[in-house]
GROMACS .gro file of C-alpha atoms in nm:
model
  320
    1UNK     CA    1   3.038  -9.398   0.955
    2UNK     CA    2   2.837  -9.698   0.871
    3UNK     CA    3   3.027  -9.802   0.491
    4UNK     CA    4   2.755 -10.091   0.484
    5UNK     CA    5   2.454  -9.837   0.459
    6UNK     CA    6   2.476  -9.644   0.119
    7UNK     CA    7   2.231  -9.328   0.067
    8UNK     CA    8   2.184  -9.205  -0.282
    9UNK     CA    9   2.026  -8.971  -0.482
   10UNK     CA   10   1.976  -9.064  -0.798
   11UNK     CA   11   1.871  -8.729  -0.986
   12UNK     CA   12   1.927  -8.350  -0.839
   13UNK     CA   13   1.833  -8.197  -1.095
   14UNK     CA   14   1.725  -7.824  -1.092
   15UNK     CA   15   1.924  -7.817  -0.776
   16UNK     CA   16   1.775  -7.943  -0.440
   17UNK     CA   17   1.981  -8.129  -0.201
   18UNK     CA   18   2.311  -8.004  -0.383
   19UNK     CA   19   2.541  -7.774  -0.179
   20UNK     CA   20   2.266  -7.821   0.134
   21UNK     CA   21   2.447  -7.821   0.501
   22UNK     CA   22   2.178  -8.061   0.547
   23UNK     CA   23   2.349  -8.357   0.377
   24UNK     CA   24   2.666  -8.291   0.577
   25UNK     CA   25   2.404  -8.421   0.854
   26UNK     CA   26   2.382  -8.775   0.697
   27UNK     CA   27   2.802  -8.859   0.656
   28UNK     CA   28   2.787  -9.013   0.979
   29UNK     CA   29   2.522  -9.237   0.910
   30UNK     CA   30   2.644  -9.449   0.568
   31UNK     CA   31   2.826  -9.328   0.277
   32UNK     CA   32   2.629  -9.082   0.057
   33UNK     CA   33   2.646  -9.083  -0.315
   34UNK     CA   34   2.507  -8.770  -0.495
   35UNK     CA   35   2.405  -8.744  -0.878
   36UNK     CA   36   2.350  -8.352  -0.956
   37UNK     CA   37   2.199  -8.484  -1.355
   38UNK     CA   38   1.894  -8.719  -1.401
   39UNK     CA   39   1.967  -9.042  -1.492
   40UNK     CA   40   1.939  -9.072  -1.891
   41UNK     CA   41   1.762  -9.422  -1.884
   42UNK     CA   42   1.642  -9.703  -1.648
   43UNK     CA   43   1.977  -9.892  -1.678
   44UNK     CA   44   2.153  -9.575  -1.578
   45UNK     CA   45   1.874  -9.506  -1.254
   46UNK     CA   46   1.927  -9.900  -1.192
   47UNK     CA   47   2.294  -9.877  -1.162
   48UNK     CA   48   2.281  -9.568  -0.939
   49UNK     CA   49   2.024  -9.678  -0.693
   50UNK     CA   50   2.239 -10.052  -0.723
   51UNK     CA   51   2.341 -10.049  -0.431
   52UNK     CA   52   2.143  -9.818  -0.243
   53UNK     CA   53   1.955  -9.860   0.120
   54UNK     CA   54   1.814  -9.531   0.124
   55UNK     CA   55   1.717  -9.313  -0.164
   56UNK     CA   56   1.624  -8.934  -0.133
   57UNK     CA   57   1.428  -8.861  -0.467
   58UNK     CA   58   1.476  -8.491  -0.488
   59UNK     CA   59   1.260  -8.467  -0.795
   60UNK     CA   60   0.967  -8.629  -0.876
   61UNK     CA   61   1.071  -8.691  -1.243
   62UNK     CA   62   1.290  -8.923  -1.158
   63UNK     CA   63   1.042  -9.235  -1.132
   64UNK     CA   64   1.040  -9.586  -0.970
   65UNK     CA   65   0.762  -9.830  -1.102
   66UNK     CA   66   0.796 -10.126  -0.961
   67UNK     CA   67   0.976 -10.287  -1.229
   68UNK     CA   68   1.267 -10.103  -1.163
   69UNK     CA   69   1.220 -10.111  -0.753
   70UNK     CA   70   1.218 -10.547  -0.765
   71UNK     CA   71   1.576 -10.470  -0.942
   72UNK     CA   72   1.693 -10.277  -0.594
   73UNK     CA   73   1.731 -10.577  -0.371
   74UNK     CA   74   1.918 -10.385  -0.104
   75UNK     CA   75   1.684 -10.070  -0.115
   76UNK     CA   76   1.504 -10.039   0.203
   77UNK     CA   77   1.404  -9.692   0.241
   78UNK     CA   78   1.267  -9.414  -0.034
   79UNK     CA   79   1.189  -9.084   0.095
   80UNK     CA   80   1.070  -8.776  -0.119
   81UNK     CA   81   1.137  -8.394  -0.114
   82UNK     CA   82   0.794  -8.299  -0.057
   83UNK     CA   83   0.405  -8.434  -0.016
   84UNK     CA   84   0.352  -8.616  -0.343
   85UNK     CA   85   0.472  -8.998  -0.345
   86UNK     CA   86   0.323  -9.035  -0.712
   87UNK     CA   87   0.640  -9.098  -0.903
   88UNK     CA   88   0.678  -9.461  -0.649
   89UNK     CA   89   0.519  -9.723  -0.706
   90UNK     CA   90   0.381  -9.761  -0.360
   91UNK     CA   91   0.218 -10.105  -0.426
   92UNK     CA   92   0.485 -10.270  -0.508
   93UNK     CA   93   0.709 -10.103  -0.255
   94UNK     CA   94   0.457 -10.242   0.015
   95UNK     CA   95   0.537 -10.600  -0.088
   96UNK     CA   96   0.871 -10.498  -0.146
   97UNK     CA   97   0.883 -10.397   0.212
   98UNK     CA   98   1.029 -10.073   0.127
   99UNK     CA   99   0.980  -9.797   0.333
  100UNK     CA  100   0.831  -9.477   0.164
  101UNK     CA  101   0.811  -9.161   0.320
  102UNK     CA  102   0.719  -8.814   0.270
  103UNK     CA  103   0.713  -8.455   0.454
  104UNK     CA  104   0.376  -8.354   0.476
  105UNK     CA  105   0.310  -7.965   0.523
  106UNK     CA  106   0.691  -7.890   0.552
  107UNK     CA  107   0.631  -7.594   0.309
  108UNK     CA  108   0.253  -7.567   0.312
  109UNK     CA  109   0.325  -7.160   0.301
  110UNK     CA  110   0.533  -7.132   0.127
  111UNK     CA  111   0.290  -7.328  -0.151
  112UNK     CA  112  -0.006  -7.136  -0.075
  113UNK     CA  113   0.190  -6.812  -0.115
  114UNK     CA  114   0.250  -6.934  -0.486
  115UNK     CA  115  -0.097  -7.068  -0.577
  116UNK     CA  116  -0.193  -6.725  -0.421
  117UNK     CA  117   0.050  -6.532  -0.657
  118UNK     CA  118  -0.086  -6.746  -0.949
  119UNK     CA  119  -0.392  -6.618  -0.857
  120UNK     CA  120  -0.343  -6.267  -0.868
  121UNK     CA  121  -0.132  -6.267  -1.182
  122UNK     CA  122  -0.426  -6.468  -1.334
  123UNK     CA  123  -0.699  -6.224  -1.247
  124UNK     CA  124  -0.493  -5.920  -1.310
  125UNK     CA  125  -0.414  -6.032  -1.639
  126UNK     CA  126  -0.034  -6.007  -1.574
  127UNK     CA  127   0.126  -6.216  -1.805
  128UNK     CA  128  -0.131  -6.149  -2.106
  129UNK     CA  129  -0.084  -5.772  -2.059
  130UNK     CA  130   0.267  -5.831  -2.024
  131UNK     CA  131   0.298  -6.016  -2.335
  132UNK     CA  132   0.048  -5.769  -2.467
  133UNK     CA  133   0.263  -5.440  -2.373
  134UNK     CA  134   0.602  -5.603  -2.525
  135UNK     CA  135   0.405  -5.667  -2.865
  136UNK     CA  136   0.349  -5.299  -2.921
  137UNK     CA  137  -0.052  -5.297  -2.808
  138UNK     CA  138  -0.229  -5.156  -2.570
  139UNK     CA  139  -0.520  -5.417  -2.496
  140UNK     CA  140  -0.885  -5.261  -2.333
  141UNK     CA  141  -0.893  -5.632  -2.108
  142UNK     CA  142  -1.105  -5.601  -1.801
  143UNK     CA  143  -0.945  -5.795  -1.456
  144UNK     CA  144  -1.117  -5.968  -1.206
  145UNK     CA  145  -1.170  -5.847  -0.886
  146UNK     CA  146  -1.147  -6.074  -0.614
  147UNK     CA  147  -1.278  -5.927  -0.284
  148UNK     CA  148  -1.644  -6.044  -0.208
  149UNK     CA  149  -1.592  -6.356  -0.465
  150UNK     CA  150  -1.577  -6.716  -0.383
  151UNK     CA  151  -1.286  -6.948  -0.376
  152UNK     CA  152  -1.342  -7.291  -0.374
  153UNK     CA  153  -1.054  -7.511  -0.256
  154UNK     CA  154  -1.035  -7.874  -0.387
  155UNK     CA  155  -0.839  -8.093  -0.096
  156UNK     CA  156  -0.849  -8.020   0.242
  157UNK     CA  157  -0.446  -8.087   0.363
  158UNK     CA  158  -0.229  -7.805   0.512
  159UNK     CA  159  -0.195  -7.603   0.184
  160UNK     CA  160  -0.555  -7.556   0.197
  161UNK     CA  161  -0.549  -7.424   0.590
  162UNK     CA  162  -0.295  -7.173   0.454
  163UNK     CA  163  -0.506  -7.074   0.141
  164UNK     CA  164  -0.851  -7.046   0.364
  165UNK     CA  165  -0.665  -6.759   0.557
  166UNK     CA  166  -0.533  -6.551   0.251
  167UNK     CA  167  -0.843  -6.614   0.061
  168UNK     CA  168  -1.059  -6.430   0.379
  169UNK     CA  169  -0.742  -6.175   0.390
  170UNK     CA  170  -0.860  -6.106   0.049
  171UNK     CA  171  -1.249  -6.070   0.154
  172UNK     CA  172  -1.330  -6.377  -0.057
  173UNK     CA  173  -1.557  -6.669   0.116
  174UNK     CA  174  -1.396  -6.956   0.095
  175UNK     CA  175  -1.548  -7.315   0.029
  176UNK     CA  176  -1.407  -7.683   0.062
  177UNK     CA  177  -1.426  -8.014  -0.083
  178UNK     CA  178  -1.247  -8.310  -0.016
  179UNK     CA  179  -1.273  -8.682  -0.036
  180UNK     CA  180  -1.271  -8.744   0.358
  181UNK     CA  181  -1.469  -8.468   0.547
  182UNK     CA  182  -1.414  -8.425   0.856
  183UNK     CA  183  -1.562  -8.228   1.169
  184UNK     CA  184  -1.153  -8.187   1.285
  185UNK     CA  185  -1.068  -8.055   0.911
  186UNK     CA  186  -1.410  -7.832   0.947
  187UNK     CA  187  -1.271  -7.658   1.248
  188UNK     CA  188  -0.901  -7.656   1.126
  189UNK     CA  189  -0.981  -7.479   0.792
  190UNK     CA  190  -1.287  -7.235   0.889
  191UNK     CA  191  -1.486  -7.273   0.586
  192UNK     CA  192  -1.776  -7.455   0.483
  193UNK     CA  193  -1.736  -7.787   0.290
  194UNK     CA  194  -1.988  -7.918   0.078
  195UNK     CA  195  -1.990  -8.116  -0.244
  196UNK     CA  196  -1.726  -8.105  -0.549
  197UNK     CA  197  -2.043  -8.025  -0.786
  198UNK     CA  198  -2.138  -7.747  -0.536
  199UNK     CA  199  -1.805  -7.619  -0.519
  200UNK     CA  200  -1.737  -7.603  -0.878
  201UNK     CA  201  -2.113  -7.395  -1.018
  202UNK     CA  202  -2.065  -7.111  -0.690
  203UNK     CA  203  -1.672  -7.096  -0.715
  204UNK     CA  204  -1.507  -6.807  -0.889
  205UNK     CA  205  -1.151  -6.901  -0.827
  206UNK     CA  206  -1.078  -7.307  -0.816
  207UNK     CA  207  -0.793  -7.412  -0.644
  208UNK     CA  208  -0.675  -7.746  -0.662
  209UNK     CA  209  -0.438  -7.940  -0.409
  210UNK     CA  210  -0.530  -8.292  -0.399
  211UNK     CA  211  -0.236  -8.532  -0.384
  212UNK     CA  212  -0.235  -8.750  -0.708
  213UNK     CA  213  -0.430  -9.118  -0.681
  214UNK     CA  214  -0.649  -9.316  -0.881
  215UNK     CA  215  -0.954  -9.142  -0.735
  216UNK     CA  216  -0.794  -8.769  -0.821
  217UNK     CA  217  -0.615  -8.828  -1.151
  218UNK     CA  218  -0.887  -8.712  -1.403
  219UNK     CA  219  -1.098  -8.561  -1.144
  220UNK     CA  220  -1.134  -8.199  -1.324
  221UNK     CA  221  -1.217  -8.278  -1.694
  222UNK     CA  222  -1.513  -8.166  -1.967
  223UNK     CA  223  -1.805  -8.218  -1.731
  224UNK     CA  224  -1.656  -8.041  -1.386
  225UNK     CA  225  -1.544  -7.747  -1.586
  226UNK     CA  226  -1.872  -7.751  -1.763
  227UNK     CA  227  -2.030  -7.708  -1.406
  228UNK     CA  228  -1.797  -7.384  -1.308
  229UNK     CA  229  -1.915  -7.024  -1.408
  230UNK     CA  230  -1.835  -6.891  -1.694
  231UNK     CA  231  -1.503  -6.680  -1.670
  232UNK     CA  232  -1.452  -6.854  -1.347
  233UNK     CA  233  -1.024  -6.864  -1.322
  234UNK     CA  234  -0.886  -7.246  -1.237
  235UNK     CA  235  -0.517  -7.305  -1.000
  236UNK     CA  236  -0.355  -7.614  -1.029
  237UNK     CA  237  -0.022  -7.630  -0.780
  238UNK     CA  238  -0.123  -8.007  -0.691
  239UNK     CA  239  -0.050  -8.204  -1.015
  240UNK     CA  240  -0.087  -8.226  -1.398
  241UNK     CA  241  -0.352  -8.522  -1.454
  242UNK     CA  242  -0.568  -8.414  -1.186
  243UNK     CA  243  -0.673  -8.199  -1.445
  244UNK     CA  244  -0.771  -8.322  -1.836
  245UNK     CA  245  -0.541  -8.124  -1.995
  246UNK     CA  246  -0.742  -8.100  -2.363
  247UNK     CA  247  -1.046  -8.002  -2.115
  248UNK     CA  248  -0.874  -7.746  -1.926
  249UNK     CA  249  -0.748  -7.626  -2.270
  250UNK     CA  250  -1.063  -7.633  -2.467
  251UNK     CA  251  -1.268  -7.416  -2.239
  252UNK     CA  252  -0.968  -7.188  -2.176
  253UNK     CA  253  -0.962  -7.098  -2.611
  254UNK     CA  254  -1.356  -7.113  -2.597
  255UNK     CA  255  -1.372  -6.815  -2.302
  256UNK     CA  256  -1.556  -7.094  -2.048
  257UNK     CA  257  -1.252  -7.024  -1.823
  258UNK     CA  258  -1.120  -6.702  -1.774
  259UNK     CA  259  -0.780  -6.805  -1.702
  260UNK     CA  260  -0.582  -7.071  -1.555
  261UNK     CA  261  -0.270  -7.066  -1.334
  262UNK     CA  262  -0.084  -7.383  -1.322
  263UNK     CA  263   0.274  -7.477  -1.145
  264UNK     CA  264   0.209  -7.845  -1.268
  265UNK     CA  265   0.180  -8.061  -1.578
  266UNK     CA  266   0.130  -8.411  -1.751
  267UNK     CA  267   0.503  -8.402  -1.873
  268UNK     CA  268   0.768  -8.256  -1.684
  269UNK     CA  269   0.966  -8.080  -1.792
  270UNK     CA  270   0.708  -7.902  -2.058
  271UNK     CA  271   0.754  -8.072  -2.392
  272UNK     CA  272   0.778  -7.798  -2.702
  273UNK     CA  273   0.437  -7.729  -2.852
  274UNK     CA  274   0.208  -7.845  -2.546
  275UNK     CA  275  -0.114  -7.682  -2.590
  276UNK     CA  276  -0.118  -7.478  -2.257
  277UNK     CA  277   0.178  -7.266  -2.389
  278UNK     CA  278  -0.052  -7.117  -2.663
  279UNK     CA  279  -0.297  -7.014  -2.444
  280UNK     CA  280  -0.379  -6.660  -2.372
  281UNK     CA  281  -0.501  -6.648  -2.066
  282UNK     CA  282  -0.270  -6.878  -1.866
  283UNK     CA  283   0.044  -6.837  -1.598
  284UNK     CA  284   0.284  -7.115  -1.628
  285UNK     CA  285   0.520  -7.172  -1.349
  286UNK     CA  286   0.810  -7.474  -1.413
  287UNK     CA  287   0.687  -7.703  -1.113
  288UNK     CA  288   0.826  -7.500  -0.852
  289UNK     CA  289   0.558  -7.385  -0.587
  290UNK     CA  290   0.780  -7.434  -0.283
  291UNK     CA  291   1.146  -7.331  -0.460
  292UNK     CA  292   1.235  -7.046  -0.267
  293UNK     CA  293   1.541  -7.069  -0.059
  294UNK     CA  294   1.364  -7.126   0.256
  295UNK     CA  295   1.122  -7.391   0.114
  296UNK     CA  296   1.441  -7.578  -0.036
  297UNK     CA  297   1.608  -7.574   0.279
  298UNK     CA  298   1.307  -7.672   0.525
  299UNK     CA  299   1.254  -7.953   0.276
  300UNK     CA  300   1.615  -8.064   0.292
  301UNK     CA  301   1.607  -8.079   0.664
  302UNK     CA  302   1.307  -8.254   0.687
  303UNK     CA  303   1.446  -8.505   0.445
  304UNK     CA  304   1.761  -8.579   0.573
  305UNK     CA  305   1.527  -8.604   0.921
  306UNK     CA  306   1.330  -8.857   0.741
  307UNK     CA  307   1.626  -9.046   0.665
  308UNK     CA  308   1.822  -9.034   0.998
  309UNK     CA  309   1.518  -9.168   1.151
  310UNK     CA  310   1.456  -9.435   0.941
  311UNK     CA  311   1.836  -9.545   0.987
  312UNK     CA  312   1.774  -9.497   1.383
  313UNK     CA  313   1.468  -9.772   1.361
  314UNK     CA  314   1.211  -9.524   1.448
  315UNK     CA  315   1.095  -9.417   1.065
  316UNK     CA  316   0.867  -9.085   1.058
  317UNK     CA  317   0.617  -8.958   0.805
  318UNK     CA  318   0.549  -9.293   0.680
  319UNK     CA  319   0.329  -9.351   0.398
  320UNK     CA  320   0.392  -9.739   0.320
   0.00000   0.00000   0.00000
């Protein structure tokens, strides 16, 4: 053991790394401090992460602006439990010259099986007839069927290489759109890219995963959802302010949308009274695309990988 190199994570809350065989992996390597509750305030995070030369940031609600990172003078290494690096500030962890990493497509179907379950639910009208049922009415509601539809897919990563095949499973074509087209991407997913405004007016089913930046945060709001059909149904398993919340809400109560399945939101966890939960035509999932028991553990592994690697001098899956 290696006293001199502490590993912490800060918040593990739901339960990610917690109880993992994984972590066992990293004893040998520096001592490893574990916090199953979210720090309550930035003094509290501050004090955990102290000391700290590697973080694992299980959840992404646990944040690090760069504030708090200049206050980490021994931190050298931040690696998350998935794709999305939003909740670091990864300018500041650049001139820090902290290490960020990530695990890119560890659980890509594992995702893609959810966004394709929100999808379904959506267009069979589960939870509304659900809701419908347990209220003592029986609701004339017409689904949607998807075979022979379109489903446009906003990002091009390895999600959307796992959604391209289950969409054609389903006899849907399948369109792309994505900041940086490629001929390589083009080949990889099978489908035909062509612009977001495209994409939006011949989609029936939009399905976002675009990793949150300044380009993407804002990038669905009054005028792109003005652009889809009407009734067309809009998946969000990427992140909250991709999407204009009001927007998305608005044409959701005024029948422009036909439904909306989303895994992700502005505030996590859901704050009482935000305006998605009084929707009728929505399926809410609590942030937890890739939470099945093998997701959690392929995540862990990769992880603790990311760490190990880092600590070996040969760091992997390097963002900054």
């Amino acid at each position: 053991m290696h006293p001199e190199v502490v590993i912490v994570i800060p918040g593990d809350d739901p339960p990610q790394l917690q109880g993992s065989p994984h972590l066992e992996r990293l004893k040998s390597h520096g001592d490893v401090i574990l916090h199953v509750d979210r720090p309550p305030t930035v003094e509290d995070q501050v004090r955990r992460a102290g000391n700290a030369v590697c973080l694992l940031n299980s959840r992404g609600a646990v944040k690090w602006p760069g504030e708090v990172l200049r206050r980490l003078p021994r931190l050298k290494m931040i690696t998350v439990c998935g794709i999305g690096t939003d909740a670091i500030d990864l300018g500041a962890a650049g001139e820090l010259g902290i290490v960020v990493c990530n695990l890119p497509g560890q659980t890509a179907p594992i995702v893609a099986e959810h966004a394709l379950g929100l999808m379904l639910a959506v267009a069979k009208r589960a939870w509304f007839q659900t809701n419908e049922l347990k209220s003592g009415r029986w609701t004339a509601r017409d689904n949607v069927y998807l075979r022979g539809k379109t489903l446009g897919l906003v990002g091009a990563g390895s999600v959307a290489a796992e959604l391209a095949l289950l969409g054609k499973a389903l006899g849907m074509e399948v369109l792309a759109w994505t900041f940086h087209p490629t001929p390589e991407r083009t080949v990889r997913l099978g489908v035909t890219f062509v612009s977001l405004e495209e994409l939006l007016s011949r989609s029936d089913v939009v399905r976002l995963h675009v990793k949150l930046t300044g380009e993407s945060r804002g990038l669905i709001g009054v005028e792109q959802i003005r652009r889809m059909k009407r009734g067309a149904l809009l998946i969000n398993t990427a992140r909250g302010p991709v999407v204009e919340t009001s927007a998305l809400v608005d044409a959701l109560n005024a029948g422009q949308l036909g439904g909306a399945g989303i895994d992700v939101f502005d505030d996590e966890p859901v704050p009482t009274g935000h305006p998605l939960l009084a929707c009728e035509q929505v399926v809410l999932t609590p942030h937890n695309a890739d939470q099945t028991r093998e997701g959690l553990e392929l995540l862990n592994d990769g992880v603790v990988d990311n760490v190990i690697a880092f600590l070996q001098g040969r760091p992997r899956n390097r963002v900054v």
